Coordinates of C-alpha atoms in Angstrom, one line a residue:
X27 CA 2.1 71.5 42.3
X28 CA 2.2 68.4 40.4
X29 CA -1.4 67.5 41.1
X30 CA -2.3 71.3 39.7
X31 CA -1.0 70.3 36.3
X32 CA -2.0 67.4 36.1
X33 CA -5.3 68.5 36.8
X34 CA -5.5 71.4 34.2
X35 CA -3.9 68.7 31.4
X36 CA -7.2 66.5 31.8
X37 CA -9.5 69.1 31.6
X38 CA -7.9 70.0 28.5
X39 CA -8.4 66.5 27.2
X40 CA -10.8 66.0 24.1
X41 CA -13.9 64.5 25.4
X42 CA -15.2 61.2 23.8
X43 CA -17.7 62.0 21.4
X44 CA -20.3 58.7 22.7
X45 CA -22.8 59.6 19.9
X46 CA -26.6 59.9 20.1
X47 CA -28.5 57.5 22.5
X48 CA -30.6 54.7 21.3
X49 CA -34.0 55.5 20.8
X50 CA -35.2 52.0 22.5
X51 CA -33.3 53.1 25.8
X52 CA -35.6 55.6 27.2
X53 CA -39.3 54.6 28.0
X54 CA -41.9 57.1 25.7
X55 CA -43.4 59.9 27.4
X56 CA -46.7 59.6 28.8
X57 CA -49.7 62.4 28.9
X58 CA -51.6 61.7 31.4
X59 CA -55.5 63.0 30.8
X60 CA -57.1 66.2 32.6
X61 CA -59.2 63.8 35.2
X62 CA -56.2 61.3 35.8
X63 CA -54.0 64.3 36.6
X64 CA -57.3 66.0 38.9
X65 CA -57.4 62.5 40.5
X66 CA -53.7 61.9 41.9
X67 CA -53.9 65.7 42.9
X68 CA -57.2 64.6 45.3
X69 CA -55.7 61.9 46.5
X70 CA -52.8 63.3 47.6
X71 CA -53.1 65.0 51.5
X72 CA -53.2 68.4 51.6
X73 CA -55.0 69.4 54.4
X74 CA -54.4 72.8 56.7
X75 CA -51.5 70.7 58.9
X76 CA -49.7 70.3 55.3
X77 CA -50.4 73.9 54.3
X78 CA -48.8 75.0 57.7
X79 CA -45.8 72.5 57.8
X80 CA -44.9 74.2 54.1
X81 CA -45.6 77.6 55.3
X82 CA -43.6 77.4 58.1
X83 CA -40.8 75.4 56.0
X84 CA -41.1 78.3 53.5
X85 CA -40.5 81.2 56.1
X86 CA -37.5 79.2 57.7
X87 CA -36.1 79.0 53.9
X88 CA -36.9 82.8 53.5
X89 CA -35.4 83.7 57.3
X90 CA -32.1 81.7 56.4
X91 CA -31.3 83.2 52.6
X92 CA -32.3 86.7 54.8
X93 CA -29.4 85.8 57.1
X94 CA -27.5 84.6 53.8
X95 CA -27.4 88.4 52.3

């Protein structure tokens, strides 16, 4: 019981207010350009054994949340 209330008083707690974070923390965002992006995508392996492996994964995944409902 003791842990209960002691539970419910810290989520009524205030929560530090930490402020903004520092602009220099975070690398910048970078766009990649049309052909870079069409490049990675070639070189990346999607044959049919790929396709098939995510079909299959994406009929187990459909089967289970079936058995889920």
């Amino acid at each position: 019981m003791r842990v209960l209330v002691f539970l419910l008083l810290a989520g009524c707690a205030p929560r530090p207010d930490i402020g903004p974070l520092p602009v220099d923390d975070a690398p910048a965002p970078v766009l990649l350009p049309q052909e870079e992006i069409a490049a990675r995508i070639a070189a990346t392996p999607a044959g049919p054994a790929v396709e098939d492996d995510l079909n299959a994964r994406a009929a187990a995944l459909r089967a289970r949340a079936g058995n889920l409902r």
